Short mmCIF file of C-alpha atoms and ligand atoms in Angstrom, two decimals:
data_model
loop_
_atom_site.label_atom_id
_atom_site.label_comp_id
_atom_site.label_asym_id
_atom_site.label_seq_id
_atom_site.Cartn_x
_atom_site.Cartn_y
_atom_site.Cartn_z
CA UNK A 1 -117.74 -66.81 -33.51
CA UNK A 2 -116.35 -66.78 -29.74
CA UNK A 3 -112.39 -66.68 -28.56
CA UNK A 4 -111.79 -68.50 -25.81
CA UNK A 5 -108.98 -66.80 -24.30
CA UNK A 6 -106.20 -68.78 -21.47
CA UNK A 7 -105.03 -66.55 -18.34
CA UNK A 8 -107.14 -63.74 -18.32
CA UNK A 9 -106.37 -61.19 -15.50
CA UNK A 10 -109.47 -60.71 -13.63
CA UNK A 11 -108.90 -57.35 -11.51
CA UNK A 12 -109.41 -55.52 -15.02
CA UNK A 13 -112.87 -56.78 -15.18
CA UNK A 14 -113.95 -55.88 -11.27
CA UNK A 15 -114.35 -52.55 -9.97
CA UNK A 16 -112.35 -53.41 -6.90
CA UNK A 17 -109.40 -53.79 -9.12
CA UNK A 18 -108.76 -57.63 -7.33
CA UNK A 19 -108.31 -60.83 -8.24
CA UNK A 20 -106.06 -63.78 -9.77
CA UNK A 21 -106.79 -65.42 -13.91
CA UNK A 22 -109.44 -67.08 -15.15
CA UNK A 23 -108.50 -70.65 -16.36
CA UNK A 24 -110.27 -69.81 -19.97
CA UNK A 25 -112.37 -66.79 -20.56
CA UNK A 26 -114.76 -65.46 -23.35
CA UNK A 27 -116.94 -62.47 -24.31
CA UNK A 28 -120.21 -63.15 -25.75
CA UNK A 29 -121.96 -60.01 -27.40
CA UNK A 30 -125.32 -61.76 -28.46
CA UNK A 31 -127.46 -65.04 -27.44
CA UNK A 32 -126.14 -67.34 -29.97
CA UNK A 33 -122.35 -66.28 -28.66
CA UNK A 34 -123.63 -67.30 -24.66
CA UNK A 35 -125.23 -70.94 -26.14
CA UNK A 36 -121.78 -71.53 -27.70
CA UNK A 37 -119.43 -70.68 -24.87
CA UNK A 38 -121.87 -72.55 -22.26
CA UNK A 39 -121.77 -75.79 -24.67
CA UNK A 40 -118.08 -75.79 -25.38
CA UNK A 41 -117.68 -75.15 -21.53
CA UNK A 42 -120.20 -78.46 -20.98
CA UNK A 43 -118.18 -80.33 -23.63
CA UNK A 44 -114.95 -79.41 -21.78
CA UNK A 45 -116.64 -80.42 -18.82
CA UNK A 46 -115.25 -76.55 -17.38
CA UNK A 47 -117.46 -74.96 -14.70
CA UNK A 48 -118.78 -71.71 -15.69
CA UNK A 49 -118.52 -68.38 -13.95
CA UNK A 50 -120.70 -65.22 -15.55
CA UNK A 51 -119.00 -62.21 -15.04
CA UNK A 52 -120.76 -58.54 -16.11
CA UNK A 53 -119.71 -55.11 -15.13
CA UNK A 54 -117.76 -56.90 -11.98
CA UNK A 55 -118.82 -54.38 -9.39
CA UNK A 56 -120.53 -56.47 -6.84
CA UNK A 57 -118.13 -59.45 -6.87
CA UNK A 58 -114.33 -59.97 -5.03
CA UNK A 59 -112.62 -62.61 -7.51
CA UNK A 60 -109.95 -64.64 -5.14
CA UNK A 61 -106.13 -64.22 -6.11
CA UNK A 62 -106.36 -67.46 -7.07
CA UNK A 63 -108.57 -66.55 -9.78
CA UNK A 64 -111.35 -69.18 -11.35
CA UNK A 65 -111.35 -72.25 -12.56
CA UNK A 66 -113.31 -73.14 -15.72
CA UNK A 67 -114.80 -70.68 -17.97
CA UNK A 68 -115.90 -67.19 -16.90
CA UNK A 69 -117.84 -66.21 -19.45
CA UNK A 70 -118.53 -61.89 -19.73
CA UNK A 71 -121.85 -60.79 -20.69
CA UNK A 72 -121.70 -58.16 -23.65
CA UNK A 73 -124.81 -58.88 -24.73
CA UNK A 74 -127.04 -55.55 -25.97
CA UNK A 75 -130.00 -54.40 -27.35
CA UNK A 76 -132.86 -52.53 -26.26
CA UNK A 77 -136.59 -53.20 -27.56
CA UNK A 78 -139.90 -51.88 -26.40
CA UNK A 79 -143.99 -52.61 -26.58
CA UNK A 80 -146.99 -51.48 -25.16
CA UNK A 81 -148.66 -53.42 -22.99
CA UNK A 82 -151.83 -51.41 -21.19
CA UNK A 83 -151.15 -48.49 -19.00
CA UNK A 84 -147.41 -49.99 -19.62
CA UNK A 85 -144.33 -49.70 -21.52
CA UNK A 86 -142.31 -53.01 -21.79
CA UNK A 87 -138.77 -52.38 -22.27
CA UNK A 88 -136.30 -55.34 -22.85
CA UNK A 89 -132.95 -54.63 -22.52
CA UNK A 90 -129.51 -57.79 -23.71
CA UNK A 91 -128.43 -58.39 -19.89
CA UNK A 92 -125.06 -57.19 -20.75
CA UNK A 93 -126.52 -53.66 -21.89
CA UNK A 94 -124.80 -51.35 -18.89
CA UNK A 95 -127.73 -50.94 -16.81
CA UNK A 96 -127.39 -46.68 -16.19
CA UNK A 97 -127.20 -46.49 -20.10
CA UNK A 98 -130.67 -48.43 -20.36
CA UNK A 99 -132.06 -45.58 -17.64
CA UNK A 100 -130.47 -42.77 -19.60
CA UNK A 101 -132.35 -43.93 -22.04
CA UNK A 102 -135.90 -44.65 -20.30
CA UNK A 103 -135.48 -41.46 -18.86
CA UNK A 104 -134.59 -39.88 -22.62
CA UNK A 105 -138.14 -41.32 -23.60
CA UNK A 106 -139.74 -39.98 -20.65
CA UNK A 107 -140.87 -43.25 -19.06
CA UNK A 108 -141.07 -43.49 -15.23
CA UNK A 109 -139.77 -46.45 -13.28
CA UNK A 110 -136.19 -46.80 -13.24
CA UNK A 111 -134.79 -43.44 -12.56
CA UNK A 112 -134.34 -43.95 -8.80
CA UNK A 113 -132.01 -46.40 -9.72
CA UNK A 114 -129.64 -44.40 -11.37
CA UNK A 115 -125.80 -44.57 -11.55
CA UNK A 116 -125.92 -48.38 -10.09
CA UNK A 117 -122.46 -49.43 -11.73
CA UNK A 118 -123.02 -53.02 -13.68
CA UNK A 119 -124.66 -55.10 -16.19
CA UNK A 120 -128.92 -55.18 -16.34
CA UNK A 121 -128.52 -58.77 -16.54
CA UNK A 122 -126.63 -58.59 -12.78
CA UNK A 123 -129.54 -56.33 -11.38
CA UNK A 124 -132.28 -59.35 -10.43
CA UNK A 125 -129.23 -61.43 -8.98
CA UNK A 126 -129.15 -59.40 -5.99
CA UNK A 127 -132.68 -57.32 -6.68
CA UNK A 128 -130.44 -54.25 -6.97
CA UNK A 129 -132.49 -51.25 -4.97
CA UNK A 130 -131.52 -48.06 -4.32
CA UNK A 131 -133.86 -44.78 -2.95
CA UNK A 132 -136.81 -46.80 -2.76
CA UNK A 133 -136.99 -48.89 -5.62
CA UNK A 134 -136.05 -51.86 -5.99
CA UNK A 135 -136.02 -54.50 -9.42
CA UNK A 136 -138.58 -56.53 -7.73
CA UNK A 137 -140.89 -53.32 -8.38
CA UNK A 138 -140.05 -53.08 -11.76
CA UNK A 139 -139.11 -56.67 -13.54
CA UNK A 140 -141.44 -58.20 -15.79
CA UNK A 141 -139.73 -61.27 -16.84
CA UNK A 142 -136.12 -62.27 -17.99
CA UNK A 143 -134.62 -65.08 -20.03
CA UNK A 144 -132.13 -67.09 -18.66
CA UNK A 145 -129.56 -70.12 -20.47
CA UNK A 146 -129.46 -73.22 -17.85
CA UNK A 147 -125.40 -73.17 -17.82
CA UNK A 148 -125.82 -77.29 -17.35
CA UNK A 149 -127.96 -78.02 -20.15
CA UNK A 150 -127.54 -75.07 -22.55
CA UNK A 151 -131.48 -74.88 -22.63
CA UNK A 152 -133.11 -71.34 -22.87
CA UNK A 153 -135.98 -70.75 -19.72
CA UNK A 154 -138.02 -67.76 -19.29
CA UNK A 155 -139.15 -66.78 -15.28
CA UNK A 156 -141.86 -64.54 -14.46
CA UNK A 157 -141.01 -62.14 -11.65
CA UNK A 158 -142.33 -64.49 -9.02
CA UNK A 159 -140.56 -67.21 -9.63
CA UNK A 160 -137.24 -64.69 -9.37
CA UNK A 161 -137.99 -64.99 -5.69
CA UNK A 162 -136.88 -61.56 -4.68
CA UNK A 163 -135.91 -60.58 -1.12
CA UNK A 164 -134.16 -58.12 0.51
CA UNK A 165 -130.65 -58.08 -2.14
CA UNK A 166 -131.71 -61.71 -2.70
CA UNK A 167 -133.37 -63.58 -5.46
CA UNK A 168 -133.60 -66.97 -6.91
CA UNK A 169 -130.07 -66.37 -8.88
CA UNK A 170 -127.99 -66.43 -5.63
CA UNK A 171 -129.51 -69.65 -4.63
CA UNK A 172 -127.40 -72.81 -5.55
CA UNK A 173 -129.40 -73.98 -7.82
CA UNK A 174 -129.91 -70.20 -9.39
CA UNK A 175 -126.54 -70.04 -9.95
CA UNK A 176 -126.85 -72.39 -12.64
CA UNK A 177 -128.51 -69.71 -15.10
CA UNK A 178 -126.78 -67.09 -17.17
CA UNK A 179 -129.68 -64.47 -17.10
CA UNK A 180 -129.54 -63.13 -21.16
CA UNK A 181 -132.18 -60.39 -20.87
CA UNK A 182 -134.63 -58.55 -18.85
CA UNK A 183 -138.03 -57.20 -19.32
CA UNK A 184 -139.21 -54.24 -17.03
CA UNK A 185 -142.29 -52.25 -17.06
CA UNK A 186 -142.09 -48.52 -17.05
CA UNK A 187 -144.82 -45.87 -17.95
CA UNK A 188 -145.41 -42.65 -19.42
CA UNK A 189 -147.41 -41.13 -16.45
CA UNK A 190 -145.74 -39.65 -14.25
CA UNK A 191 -145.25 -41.16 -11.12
CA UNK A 192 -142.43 -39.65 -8.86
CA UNK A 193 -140.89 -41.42 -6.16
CA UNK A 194 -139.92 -39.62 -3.61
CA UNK A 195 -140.40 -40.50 -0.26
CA UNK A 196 -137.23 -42.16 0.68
CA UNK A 197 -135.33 -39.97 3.45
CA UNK A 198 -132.37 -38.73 1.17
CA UNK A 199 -134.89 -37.57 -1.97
CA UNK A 200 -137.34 -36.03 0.36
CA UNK A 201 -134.54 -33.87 1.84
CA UNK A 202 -132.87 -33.02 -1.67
CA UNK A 203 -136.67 -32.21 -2.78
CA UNK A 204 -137.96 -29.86 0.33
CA UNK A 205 -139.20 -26.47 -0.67
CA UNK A 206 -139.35 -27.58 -4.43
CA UNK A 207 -142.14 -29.06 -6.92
CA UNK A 208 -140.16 -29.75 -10.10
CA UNK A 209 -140.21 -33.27 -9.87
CA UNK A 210 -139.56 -34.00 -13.23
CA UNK A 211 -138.38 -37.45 -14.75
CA UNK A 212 -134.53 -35.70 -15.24
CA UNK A 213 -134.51 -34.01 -12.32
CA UNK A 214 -135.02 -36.64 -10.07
CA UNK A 215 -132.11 -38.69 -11.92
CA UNK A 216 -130.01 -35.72 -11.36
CA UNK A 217 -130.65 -35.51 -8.31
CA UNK A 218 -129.90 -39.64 -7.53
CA UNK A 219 -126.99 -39.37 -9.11
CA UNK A 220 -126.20 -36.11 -6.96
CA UNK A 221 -126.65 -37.74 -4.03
CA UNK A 222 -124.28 -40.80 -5.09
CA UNK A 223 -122.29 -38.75 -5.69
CA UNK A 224 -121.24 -37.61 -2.04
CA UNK A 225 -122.06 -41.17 -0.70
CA UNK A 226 -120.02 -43.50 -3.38
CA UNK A 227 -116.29 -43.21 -4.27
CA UNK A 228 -115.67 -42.76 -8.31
CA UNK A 229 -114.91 -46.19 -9.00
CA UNK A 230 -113.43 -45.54 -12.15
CA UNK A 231 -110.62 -43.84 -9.77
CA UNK A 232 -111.05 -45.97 -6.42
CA UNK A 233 -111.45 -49.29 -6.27
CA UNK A 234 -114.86 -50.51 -4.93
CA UNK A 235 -117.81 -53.11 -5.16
CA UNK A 236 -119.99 -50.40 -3.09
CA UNK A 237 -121.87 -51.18 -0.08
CA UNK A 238 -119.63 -54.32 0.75
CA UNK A 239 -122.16 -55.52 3.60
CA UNK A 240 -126.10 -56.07 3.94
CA UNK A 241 -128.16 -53.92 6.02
CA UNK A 242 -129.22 -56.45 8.96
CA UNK A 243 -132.87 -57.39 9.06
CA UNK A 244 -133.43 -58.21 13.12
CA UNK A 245 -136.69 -59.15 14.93
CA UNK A 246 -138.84 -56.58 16.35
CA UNK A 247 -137.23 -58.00 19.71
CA UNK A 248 -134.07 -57.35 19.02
CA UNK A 249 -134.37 -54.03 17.99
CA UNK A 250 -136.29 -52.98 20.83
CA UNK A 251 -133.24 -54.73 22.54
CA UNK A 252 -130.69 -52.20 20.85
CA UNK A 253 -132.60 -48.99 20.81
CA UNK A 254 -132.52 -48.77 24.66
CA UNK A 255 -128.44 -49.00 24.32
CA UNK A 256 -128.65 -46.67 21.53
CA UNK A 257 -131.54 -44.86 21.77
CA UNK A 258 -130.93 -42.66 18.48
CA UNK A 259 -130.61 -45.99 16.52
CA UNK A 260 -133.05 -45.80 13.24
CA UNK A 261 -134.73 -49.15 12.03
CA UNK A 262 -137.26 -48.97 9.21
CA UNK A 263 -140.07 -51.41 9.79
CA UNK A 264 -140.40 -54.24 6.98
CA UNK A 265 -144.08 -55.08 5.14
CA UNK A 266 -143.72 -58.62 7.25
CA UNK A 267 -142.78 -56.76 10.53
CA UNK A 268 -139.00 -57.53 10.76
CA UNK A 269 -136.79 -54.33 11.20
CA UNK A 270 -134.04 -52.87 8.61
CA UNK A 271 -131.24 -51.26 10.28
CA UNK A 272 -129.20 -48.93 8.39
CA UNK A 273 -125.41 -50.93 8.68
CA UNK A 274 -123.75 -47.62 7.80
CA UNK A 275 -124.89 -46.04 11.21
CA UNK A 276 -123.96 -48.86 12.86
CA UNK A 277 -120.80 -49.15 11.84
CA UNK A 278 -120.07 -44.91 12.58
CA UNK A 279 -121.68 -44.26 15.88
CA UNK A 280 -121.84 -47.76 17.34
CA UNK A 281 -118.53 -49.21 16.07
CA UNK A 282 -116.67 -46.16 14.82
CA UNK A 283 -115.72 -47.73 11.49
CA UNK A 284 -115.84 -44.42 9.35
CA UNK A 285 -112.27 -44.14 7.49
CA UNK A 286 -111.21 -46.75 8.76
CA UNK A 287 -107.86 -48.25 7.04
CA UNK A 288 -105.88 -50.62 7.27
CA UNK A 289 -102.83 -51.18 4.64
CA UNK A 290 -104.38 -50.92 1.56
CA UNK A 291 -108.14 -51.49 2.40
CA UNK A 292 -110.14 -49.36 4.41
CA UNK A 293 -114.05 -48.18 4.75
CA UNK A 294 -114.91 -44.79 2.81
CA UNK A 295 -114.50 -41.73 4.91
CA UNK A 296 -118.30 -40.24 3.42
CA UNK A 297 -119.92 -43.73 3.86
CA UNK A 298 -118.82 -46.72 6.17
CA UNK A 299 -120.51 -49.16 4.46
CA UNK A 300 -118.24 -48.44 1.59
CA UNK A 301 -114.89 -50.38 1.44
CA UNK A 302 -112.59 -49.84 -0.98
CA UNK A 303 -108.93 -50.78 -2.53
CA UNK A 304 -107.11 -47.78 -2.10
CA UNK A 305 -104.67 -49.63 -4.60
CA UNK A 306 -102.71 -52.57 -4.93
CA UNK A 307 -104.82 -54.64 -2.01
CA UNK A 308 -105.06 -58.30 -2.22
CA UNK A 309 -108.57 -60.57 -2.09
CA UNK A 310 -106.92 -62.17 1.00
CA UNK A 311 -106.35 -59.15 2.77
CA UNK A 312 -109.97 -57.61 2.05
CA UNK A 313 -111.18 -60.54 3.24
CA UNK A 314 -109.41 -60.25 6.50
CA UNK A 315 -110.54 -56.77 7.03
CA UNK A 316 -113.87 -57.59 6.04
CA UNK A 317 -114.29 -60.28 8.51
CA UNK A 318 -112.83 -58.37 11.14
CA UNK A 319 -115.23 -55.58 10.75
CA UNK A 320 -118.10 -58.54 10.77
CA UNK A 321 -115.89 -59.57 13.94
CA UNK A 322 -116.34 -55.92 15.95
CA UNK A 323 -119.86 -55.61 14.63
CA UNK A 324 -121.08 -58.93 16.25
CA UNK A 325 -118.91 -57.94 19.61
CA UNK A 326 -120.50 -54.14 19.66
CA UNK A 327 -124.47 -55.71 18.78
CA UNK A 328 -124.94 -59.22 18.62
CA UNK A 329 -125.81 -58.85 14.75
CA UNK A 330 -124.19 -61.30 12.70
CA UNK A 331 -123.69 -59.05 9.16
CA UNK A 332 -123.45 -60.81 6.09
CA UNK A 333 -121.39 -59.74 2.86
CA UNK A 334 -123.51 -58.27 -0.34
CA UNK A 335 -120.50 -58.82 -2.15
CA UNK A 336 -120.73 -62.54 -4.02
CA UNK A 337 -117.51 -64.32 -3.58
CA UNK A 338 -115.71 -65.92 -6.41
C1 FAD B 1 -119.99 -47.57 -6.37
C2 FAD B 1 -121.00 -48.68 -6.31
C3 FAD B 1 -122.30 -48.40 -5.92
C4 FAD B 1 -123.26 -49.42 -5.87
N1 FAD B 1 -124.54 -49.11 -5.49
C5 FAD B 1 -125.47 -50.08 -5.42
C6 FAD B 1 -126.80 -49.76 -5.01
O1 FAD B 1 -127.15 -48.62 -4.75
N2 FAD B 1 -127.70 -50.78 -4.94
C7 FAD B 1 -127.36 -52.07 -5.25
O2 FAD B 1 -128.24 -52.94 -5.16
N3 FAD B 1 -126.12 -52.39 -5.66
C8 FAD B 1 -125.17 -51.43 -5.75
N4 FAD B 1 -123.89 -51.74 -6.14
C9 FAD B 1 -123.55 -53.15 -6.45
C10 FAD B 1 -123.56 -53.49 -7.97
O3 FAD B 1 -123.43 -52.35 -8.75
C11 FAD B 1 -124.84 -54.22 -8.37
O4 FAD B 1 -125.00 -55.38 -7.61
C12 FAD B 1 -124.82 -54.58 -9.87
O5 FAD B 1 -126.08 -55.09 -10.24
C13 FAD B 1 -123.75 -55.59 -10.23
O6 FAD B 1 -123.70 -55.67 -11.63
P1 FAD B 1 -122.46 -56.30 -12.39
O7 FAD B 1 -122.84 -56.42 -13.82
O8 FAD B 1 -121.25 -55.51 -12.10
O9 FAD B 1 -122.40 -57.73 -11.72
P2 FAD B 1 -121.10 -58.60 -11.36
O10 FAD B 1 -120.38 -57.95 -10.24
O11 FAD B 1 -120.32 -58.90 -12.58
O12 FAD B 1 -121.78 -59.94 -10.84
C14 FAD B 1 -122.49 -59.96 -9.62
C15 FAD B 1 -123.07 -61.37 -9.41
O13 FAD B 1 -124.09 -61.61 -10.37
C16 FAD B 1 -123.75 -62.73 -11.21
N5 FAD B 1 -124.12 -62.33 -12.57
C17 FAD B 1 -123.73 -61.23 -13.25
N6 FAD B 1 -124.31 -61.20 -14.45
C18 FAD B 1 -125.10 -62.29 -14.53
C19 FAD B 1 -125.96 -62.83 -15.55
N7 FAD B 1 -126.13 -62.21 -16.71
N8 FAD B 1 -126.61 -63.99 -15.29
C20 FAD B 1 -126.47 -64.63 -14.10
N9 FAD B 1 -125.65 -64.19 -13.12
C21 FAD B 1 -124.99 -63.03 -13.34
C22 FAD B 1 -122.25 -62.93 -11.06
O14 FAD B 1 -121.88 -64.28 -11.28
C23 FAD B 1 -122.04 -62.49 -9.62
O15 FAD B 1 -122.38 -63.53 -8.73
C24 FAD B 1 -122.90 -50.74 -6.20
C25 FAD B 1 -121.58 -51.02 -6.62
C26 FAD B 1 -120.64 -50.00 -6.67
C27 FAD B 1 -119.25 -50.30 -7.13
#
């Protein structure tokens, strides 16, 4: 049995604490609750907006029309498949509690990805990565309701169509599906990863690389990188780290000679935005009002209370404004407006 509920406030369901009322909105806690709020929504004729732990989305203060429908759906189930463990997880589980409890089981895979604030169901929309893993590594499958027909569809990982904090989900006609659960393959041998610049460091001179260490020490690290966005509001890294031709980076390391840029399997070059933004631009604590970039990361933006969507905007396209002046890169946001 859903409630549809009239005027919800929407900054209490984002994590930057912004944004105006949804027209009508509704929890759904299992499957059959998401098939009945997207079919009332399609009788309605109401467009539908699918909202989970809101930490990677700026709602405008206009707020959104239609139906915005929050994923609460949970459960956790598990097989083996071969060398593999398949774990399925309702997307609304909260996708750190699903690790805690991969990592409670001792099964390797997602524990680089630890203390990512949101919903498992939001983690293929924008193949969340973090310390070098990413969901494409891990995903399996997931099961998805088409929001226009009310139809269930399952897609193998390939037809997800990761990319670089892409998929198929942020496409226009991927926004159509309200992703219900996920399957991701984990395993019981242990297979530490630890190469990515920040682990190595945190790891030099030691050899305990157990399965809880290494999620300690993630969520370490996060810890002096991220604000506590229970306290401050933020959706995170608010930009993309640009992906430039070998050309142009070439181009911008003889300007900036100490610029890092982390070659790509199909030769393009990552640059790491946050660098960018504090040597090039010299973004770091940068405020303005009530919005301003995080003094221990600059790719960090956050509310420091009572800021608008309109004026986070502003700020955020004026930092797109002096990074495009300073480089020539045209950044784009990570953060999905709605
Ligand atoms: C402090 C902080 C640190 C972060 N660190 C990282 C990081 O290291 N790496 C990283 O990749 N991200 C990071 N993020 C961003 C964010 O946590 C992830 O993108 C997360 O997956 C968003 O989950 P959510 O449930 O909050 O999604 P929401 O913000 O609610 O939604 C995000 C988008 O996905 C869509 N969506 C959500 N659920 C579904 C669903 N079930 N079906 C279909 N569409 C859906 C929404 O419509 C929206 O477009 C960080 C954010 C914060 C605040």
């Amino acid at each position: 049995m859903i409630t549809i509920l009239p005027a919800e406030p929407l900054h209490r369901h984002t994590t930057l604490n912004v944004g105006g009322e949804a027209e009508y909105f509704v929890a759904v806690k299992d499957k059959t609750e998401a098939v009945s709020a997207v079919t009332t929504a399609l009788e309605k004729n109401l467009p539908i907006t699918i909202l989970g732990g809101g930490s990677n989305v700026l709602v405008s203060d206009s707020g959104i029309k239609g139906l915005v429908i929050k994923n609460k759906i949970t459960g956790i189930t598990s097989e083996q498949s071969g060398d593999n463990i398949l774990v399925t997880a309702g997307a609304g589980e909260v996708f750190d509690d699903l690790i805690a409890h991969t990592v409670a089981k001792g099964w390797w895979g997602l524990e680089n990805l630890s203390h990512i604030p949101g919903t498992v169901g939001a983690t293929p929309v924008q193949n969340v990565g973090a310390y070098g893993v990413e969901i494409a590594d891990v995903l399996v499958s997931l099961t998805a309701i088409d929001t226009r027909t009310g139809e269930e569809r399952v897609f193998s990982a390939p037809e997800c169509e990761f990319w670089y904090r892409r998929s198929f989900f942020k496409s226009a006609l991927g926004r159509h599906y309200f992703i219900t659960s996920v399957t991701f393959k984990v395993q019981s041998e242990a297979n530490p990863q630890i190469a990515y610049r920040d682990l190595e460091r945190y790891f030099k001179d030691q050899t305990d690389y157990d399965l809880e260490h290494i999620r300690a020490a993630v969520i370490d690290i996060r810890s002096t990188k991220f604000p506590d966005w229970s306290v401050l509001g933020t959706a995170g890294s608010f930009f993309q780290n640009p992906i430039v031709s070998p050309t142009v980076y070439t181009e911008l390391k003889s300007r900036y000679p100490e610029l890092p840029g982390y070659e790509q399997t199909d030769g393009v070059v990552k640059l790491p935005l946050g660098w960018i933004l504090d040597k090039i631009v010299g973004l770091k604590g940068l405020r303005v009002g009530n919005v301003g970039m995080y003094e221990n990361q600059a790719l960090v933006l956050v509310n420091y209370g009572g800021a608008t969507a309109a004026e986070i905007t502003a700020f955020a396209e004026s930092i797109q404004e002096k990074v495009a002046a300073a480089t020539g890169i045209e950044i784009e946001w990570e953060v999905t407006k709605l």
